[in-house]
PDB file of C-alpha atoms in Angstrom:
ATOM      1  CA  MET A 417     169.320  75.872  -1.215  1.00 36.00           C
ATOM      2  CA  LYS A 418     170.325  79.292  -2.508  1.00 42.00           C
ATOM      3  CA  THR A 419     173.627  80.719  -1.253  1.00 41.00           C
ATOM      4  CA  PRO A 420     173.917  84.452  -0.534  1.00 48.00           C
ATOM      5  CA  GLY A 421     177.067  84.937  -2.633  1.00 55.00           C
ATOM      6  CA  TYR A 422     178.985  88.183  -2.499  1.00 73.00           C
ATOM      7  CA  GLN A 423     177.406  91.141  -0.756  1.00 82.00           C
ATOM      8  CA  ILE A 424     178.151  94.802  -0.308  1.00 90.00           C
ATOM      9  CA  VAL A 425     179.273  95.098   3.303  1.00 82.00           C
ATOM     10  CA  ASP A 426     179.085  98.886   3.683  1.00 93.00           C
ATOM     11  CA  GLN A 427     177.294 100.943   1.002  1.00 95.00           C
ATOM     12  CA  HIS A 428     179.725 103.858   1.415  1.00 95.00           C
ATOM     13  CA  ALA A 429     183.008 101.956   1.780  1.00 95.00           C
ATOM     14  CA  PRO A 430     185.449 100.989  -0.990  1.00 96.00           C
ATOM     15  CA  HIS A 431     184.662  97.755  -2.822  1.00 96.00           C
ATOM     16  CA  PHE A 432     186.330  95.766  -5.566  1.00 97.00           C
ATOM     17  CA  LEU A 433     183.748  95.043  -8.293  1.00 97.00           C
ATOM     18  CA  THR A 434     183.670  93.038 -11.490  1.00 97.00           C
ATOM     19  CA  PHE A 435     181.199  93.848 -14.255  1.00 98.00           C
ATOM     20  CA  THR A 436     181.109  91.026 -16.806  1.00 97.00           C
ATOM     21  CA  VAL A 437     179.316  90.909 -20.144  1.00 96.00           C
ATOM     22  CA  VAL A 438     176.917  87.962 -20.447  1.00 93.00           C
ATOM     23  CA  TYR A 439     178.449  84.854 -22.030  1.00 92.00           C
ATOM     24  CA  TRP A 440     181.826  86.603 -21.811  1.00 95.00           C
ATOM     25  CA  ILE A 441     181.105  88.269 -25.156  1.00 93.00           C
ATOM     26  CA  ASP A 442     183.985  90.472 -26.255  1.00 94.00           C
ATOM     27  CA  ALA A 443     181.767  93.551 -26.473  1.00 94.00           C
ATOM     28  CA  PHE A 444     184.458  96.147 -25.722  1.00 95.00           C
ATOM     29  CA  THR A 445     186.694  95.572 -28.728  1.00 92.00           C
ATOM     30  CA  ARG A 446     186.298  99.056 -30.167  1.00 91.00           C
ATOM     31  CA  PRO A 447     187.770 102.155 -28.512  1.00 94.00           C
ATOM     32  CA  HIS A 448     184.476 104.082 -28.507  1.00 94.00           C
ATOM     33  CA  TYR A 449     182.816 101.246 -26.578  1.00 95.00           C
ATOM     34  CA  LYS A 450     185.502 101.543 -23.903  1.00 97.00           C
ATOM     35  CA  GLN A 451     185.154 105.321 -24.049  1.00 97.00           C
ATOM     36  CA  LEU A 452     181.483 104.915 -23.130  1.00 97.00           C
ATOM     37  CA  LEU A 453     182.552 103.163 -19.913  1.00 98.00           C
ATOM     38  CA  THR A 454     185.114 105.810 -18.957  1.00 98.00           C
ATOM     39  CA  ASP A 455     182.805 108.714 -19.861  1.00 98.00           C
ATOM     40  CA  SER A 456     180.080 107.133 -17.729  1.00 98.00           C
ATOM     41  CA  LEU A 457     182.458 106.819 -14.769  1.00 98.00           C
ATOM     42  CA  THR A 458     183.385 110.491 -15.158  1.00 98.00           C
ATOM     43  CA  PHE A 459     179.702 111.437 -15.296  1.00 98.00           C
ATOM     44  CA  TYR A 460     179.019 109.697 -11.978  1.00 98.00           C
ATOM     45  CA  GLN A 461     182.110 111.223 -10.411  1.00 98.00           C
ATOM     46  CA  LYS A 462     180.659 114.660 -11.163  1.00 97.00           C
ATOM     47  CA  LYS A 463     177.024 113.779 -10.430  1.00 97.00           C
ATOM     48  CA  ILE A 464     177.277 111.829  -7.150  1.00 97.00           C
ATOM     49  CA  GLY A 465     180.904 112.203  -6.061  1.00 97.00           C
ATOM     50  CA  LEU A 466     181.857 108.637  -6.999  1.00 98.00           C
ATOM     51  CA  GLN A 467     185.494 107.940  -6.150  1.00 97.00           C
ATOM     52  CA  VAL A 468     187.349 105.683  -8.569  1.00 98.00           C
ATOM     53  CA  HIS A 469     190.474 104.218  -6.990  1.00 98.00           C
ATOM     54  CA  ALA A 470     191.422 101.726  -9.716  1.00 98.00           C
ATOM     55  CA  TYR A 471     189.907 100.286 -12.892  1.00 98.00           C
ATOM     56  CA  VAL A 472     190.618  98.314 -16.013  1.00 98.00           C
ATOM     57  CA  ILE A 473     188.436  97.728 -19.041  1.00 98.00           C
ATOM     58  CA  MET A 474     189.060  94.461 -20.826  1.00 98.00           C
ATOM     59  CA  SER A 475     187.237  93.117 -23.886  1.00 97.00           C
ATOM     60  CA  ASN A 476     184.450  91.435 -21.905  1.00 97.00           C
ATOM     61  CA  GLN A 477     184.613  92.787 -18.372  1.00 98.00           C
ATOM     62  CA  MET A 478     185.580  95.667 -16.174  1.00 98.00           C
ATOM     63  CA  HIS A 479     187.266  95.503 -12.767  1.00 98.00           C
ATOM     64  CA  LEU A 480     187.246  98.480 -10.465  1.00 98.00           C
ATOM     65  CA  ILE A 481     187.593  99.718  -6.938  1.00 98.00           C
ATOM     66  CA  VAL A 482     185.150 102.478  -6.118  1.00 97.00           C
ATOM     67  CA  THR A 483     183.710 104.317  -3.145  1.00 97.00           C
ATOM     68  CA  SER A 484     180.309 105.989  -3.200  1.00 97.00           C
ATOM     69  CA  PRO A 485     180.380 108.330  -0.189  1.00 95.00           C
ATOM     70  CA  HIS A 486     177.078 110.140  -0.833  1.00 95.00           C
ATOM     71  CA  ARG A 487     174.844 107.463  -2.325  1.00 96.00           C
ATOM     72  CA  PRO A 488     174.438 103.721  -1.726  1.00 97.00           C
ATOM     73  CA  LEU A 489     176.901 101.770  -3.835  1.00 97.00           C
ATOM     74  CA  CYS A 490     174.194  99.345  -4.965  1.00 95.00           C
ATOM     75  CA  ASP A 491     172.209 102.271  -6.439  1.00 96.00           C
ATOM     76  CA  TRP A 492     175.234 103.461  -8.398  1.00 97.00           C
ATOM     77  CA  ILE A 493     175.948  99.949  -9.693  1.00 97.00           C
ATOM     78  CA  ARG A 494     172.342  99.551 -10.848  1.00 95.00           C
ATOM     79  CA  ASP A 495     172.276 102.942 -12.569  1.00 97.00           C
ATOM     80  CA  TYR A 496     175.715 102.613 -14.155  1.00 97.00           C
ATOM     81  CA  LYS A 497     175.065  99.149 -15.560  1.00 96.00           C
ATOM     82  CA  ARG A 498     171.606 100.143 -16.807  1.00 94.00           C
ATOM     83  CA  TRP A 499     172.948 103.249 -18.541  1.00 96.00           C
ATOM     84  CA  VAL A 500     175.867 101.440 -20.184  1.00 97.00           C
ATOM     85  CA  SER A 501     173.602  98.578 -21.242  1.00 94.00           C
ATOM     86  CA  ARG A 502     171.164 100.944 -22.951  1.00 93.00           C
ATOM     87  CA  LYS A 503     173.927 102.881 -24.685  1.00 95.00           C
ATOM     88  CA  MET A 504     175.732  99.712 -25.802  1.00 93.00           C
ATOM     89  CA  ARG A 505     172.474  98.397 -27.263  1.00 90.00           C
ATOM     90  CA  ILE A 506     172.208 101.543 -29.388  1.00 92.00           C
ATOM     91  CA  LEU A 507     175.892 101.547 -30.357  1.00 90.00           C
ATOM     92  CA  ILE A 508     175.817  97.911 -31.432  1.00 87.00           C
ATOM     93  CA  GLN A 509     172.686  98.463 -33.527  1.00 85.00           C
ATOM     94  CA  GLU A 510     173.976 101.629 -35.195  1.00 87.00           C
ATOM     95  CA  ASP A 511     177.645 100.714 -35.565  1.00 81.00           C
ATOM     96  CA  VAL A 512     179.355  99.007 -38.452  1.00 76.00           C
ATOM     97  CA  GLU A 513     179.926  95.950 -36.284  1.00 76.00           C
ATOM     98  CA  SER A 514     180.586  92.641 -38.035  1.00 81.00           C
ATOM     99  CA  ARG A 515     179.213  90.725 -35.039  1.00 85.00           C
ATOM    100  CA  LYS A 516     176.166  92.970 -34.632  1.00 83.00           C
ATOM    101  CA  VAL A 517     173.458  90.378 -35.298  1.00 86.00           C
ATOM    102  CA  TRP A 518     175.212  87.638 -33.336  1.00 85.00           C
ATOM    103  CA  MET A 519     175.806  89.842 -30.266  1.00 86.00           C
ATOM    104  CA  TYR A 520     172.387  91.439 -30.339  1.00 86.00           C
ATOM    105  CA  ASN A 521     170.654  88.063 -30.618  1.00 80.00           C
ATOM    106  CA  LEU A 522     172.581  86.675 -27.637  1.00 86.00           C
ATOM    107  CA  PHE A 523     171.757  89.728 -25.514  1.00 87.00           C
ATOM    108  CA  ARG A 524     168.082  89.434 -26.507  1.00 83.00           C
ATOM    109  CA  TRP A 525     168.028  85.658 -25.908  1.00 80.00           C
ATOM    110  CA  ARG A 526     169.488  86.120 -22.420  1.00 81.00           C
ATOM    111  CA  GLY A 527     167.118  88.986 -21.639  1.00 77.00           C
ATOM    112  CA  ASP A 528     164.060  87.028 -22.756  1.00 74.00           C
ATOM    113  CA  ARG A 529     164.940  84.243 -20.323  1.00 79.00           C
ATOM    114  CA  ASN A 530     165.557  86.449 -17.308  1.00 77.00           C
ATOM    115  CA  PRO A 531     162.408  87.726 -15.571  1.00 76.00           C
ATOM    116  CA  ARG A 532     164.374  90.683 -14.163  1.00 77.00           C
ATOM    117  CA  ASN A 533     164.806  92.124 -17.686  1.00 72.00           C
ATOM    118  CA  ASP A 534     162.405  93.311 -20.351  1.00 74.00           C
ATOM    119  CA  ASP A 535     164.028  91.818 -23.416  1.00 82.00           C
ATOM    120  CA  PHE A 536     167.765  92.525 -23.316  1.00 85.00           C
ATOM    121  CA  GLN A 537     170.566  91.634 -20.909  1.00 89.00           C
ATOM    122  CA  PHE A 538     174.058  92.988 -21.422  1.00 91.00           C
ATOM    123  CA  TRP A 539     175.682  92.420 -18.016  1.00 95.00           C
ATOM    124  CA  VAL A 540     175.898  89.411 -15.735  1.00 92.00           C
ATOM    125  CA  GLN A 541     173.866  90.415 -12.695  1.00 88.00           C
ATOM    126  CA  ASP A 542     176.421  89.419 -10.064  1.00 88.00           C
ATOM    127  CA  ASN A 543     179.128  92.038  -9.474  1.00 92.00           C
ATOM    128  CA  CYS A 544     181.202  89.960  -7.026  1.00 92.00           C
ATOM    129  CA  PRO A 545     181.630  92.897  -4.600  1.00 95.00           C
ATOM    130  CA  LYS A 546     184.531  92.522  -2.202  1.00 95.00           C
ATOM    131  CA  TYR A 547     184.894  94.921   0.688  1.00 95.00           C
ATOM    132  CA  ILE A 548     188.305  96.560   0.833  1.00 95.00           C
ATOM    133  CA  SER A 549     189.063  96.128   4.516  1.00 92.00           C
ATOM    134  CA  THR A 550     192.865  96.372   4.704  1.00 94.00           C
ATOM    135  CA  ARG A 551     195.730  98.085   2.929  1.00 94.00           C
ATOM    136  CA  THR A 552     197.159  94.705   1.963  1.00 95.00           C
ATOM    137  CA  PHE A 553     193.896  93.614   0.354  1.00 95.00           C
ATOM    138  CA  ALA A 554     193.562  96.984  -1.430  1.00 96.00           C
ATOM    139  CA  GLN A 555     197.072  96.679  -2.869  1.00 96.00           C
ATOM    140  CA  GLN A 556     196.429  93.083  -3.917  1.00 97.00           C
ATOM    141  CA  LYS A 557     193.288  94.128  -5.834  1.00 97.00           C
ATOM    142  CA  ILE A 558     194.959  97.179  -7.386  1.00 98.00           C
ATOM    143  CA  ASP A 559     197.814  94.974  -8.614  1.00 97.00           C
ATOM    144  CA  TYR A 560     195.309  92.430  -9.943  1.00 98.00           C
ATOM    145  CA  ILE A 561     193.410  95.149 -11.810  1.00 98.00           C
ATOM    146  CA  HIS A 562     196.531  96.678 -13.321  1.00 98.00           C
ATOM    147  CA  GLN A 563     198.108  93.357 -14.306  1.00 98.00           C
ATOM    148  CA  ASN A 564     195.054  92.178 -16.297  1.00 98.00           C
ATOM    149  CA  PRO A 565     196.232  93.638 -19.639  1.00 98.00           C
ATOM    150  CA  VAL A 566     199.759  92.323 -19.022  1.00 98.00           C
ATOM    151  CA  LYS A 567     198.482  88.807 -18.314  1.00 98.00           C
ATOM    152  CA  ALA A 568     196.308  89.027 -21.428  1.00 97.00           C
ATOM    153  CA  ARG A 569     199.472  90.003 -23.373  1.00 97.00           C
ATOM    154  CA  LEU A 570     197.977  93.268 -24.573  1.00 97.00           C
ATOM    155  CA  VAL A 571     200.918  95.285 -23.208  1.00 98.00           C
ATOM    156  CA  TYR A 572     204.285  94.570 -21.634  1.00 98.00           C
ATOM    157  CA  GLN A 573     203.885  97.133 -18.859  1.00 97.00           C
ATOM    158  CA  ALA A 574     200.615  97.854 -17.081  1.00 98.00           C
ATOM    159  CA  GLU A 575     200.956 101.629 -17.395  1.00 97.00           C
ATOM    160  CA  ASP A 576     201.001 101.336 -21.205  1.00 97.00           C
ATOM    161  CA  TYR A 577     197.391 100.161 -21.312  1.00 98.00           C
ATOM    162  CA  VAL A 578     195.156 103.163 -22.038  1.00 97.00           C
ATOM    163  CA  TRP A 579     191.966 101.757 -20.493  1.00 98.00           C
ATOM    164  CA  SER A 580     193.332 101.341 -16.983  1.00 98.00           C
ATOM    165  CA  SER A 581     194.245 103.393 -13.956  1.00 98.00           C
ATOM    166  CA  ALA A 582     197.776 101.933 -13.942  1.00 97.00           C
ATOM    167  CA  GLN A 583     199.087 105.033 -15.682  1.00 96.00           C
ATOM    168  CA  ASP A 584     197.615 107.218 -12.908  1.00 97.00           C
ATOM    169  CA  TYR A 585     199.647 105.219 -10.383  1.00 96.00           C
ATOM    170  CA  THR A 586     202.840 106.160 -12.259  1.00 95.00           C
ATOM    171  CA  GLY A 587     202.130 109.901 -12.321  1.00 94.00           C
ATOM    172  CA  LYS A 588     200.514 110.037 -15.764  1.00 95.00           C
ATOM    173  CA  LYS A 589     196.899 110.963 -16.482  1.00 94.00           C
ATOM    174  CA  GLY A 590     194.383 108.448 -17.834  1.00 94.00           C
ATOM    175  CA  PRO A 591     190.870 108.951 -19.192  1.00 96.00           C
ATOM    176  CA  VAL A 592     189.247 108.876 -15.706  1.00 98.00           C
ATOM    177  CA  ASP A 593     190.179 110.945 -12.656  1.00 97.00           C
ATOM    178  CA  VAL A 594     191.540 108.438 -10.163  1.00 97.00           C
ATOM    179  CA  ASP A 595     191.803 108.788  -6.394  1.00 96.00           C
ATOM    180  CA  VAL A 596     195.208 107.109  -6.181  1.00 95.00           C
ATOM    181  CA  TRP A 597     195.955 105.075  -3.064  1.00 83.00           C
ATOM    182  CA  MET A 598     199.637 104.905  -2.245  1.00 68.00           C
ATOM    183  CA  TYR A 599     200.587 102.263   0.291  1.00 60.00           C
TER     184      TYR A 599
END
């Protein structure tokens, strides 16, 4: 019997999301790959009014809390992941990437075996959406997001990690405009 898993509770309410690369491939090891993710977030902020409350980009996944007040969240997720997937496919093919053939073959292999794709799958399809229903839960998820690079021993302090909203929560400016929640 199939279980329903995580679901988006309210399409216009804040949700914690996780976007994971298939097979946990460390696809975001180069700064311009991470820049693609942040530039794409900024694009959707301007295009549909997406609100980014917190985010972190790790080597193989991205955690974020977002609100989509003017468009269903599931539509944004679909479009964002599709766009990034297509652009990453091009970047990997064109880049001087030592793991190019290995990564590309795994993405193709996964895509060939998933009837929901044509021939390429970059992201795991489940986003594990969690509705942000209380201030306590929001703070817990923000702390979790910001502590990811610290736990991975990439930085000593969360706000020192460039690809995260932690710096925005300390009064500095990161690569994405963040709607900071102060509790």
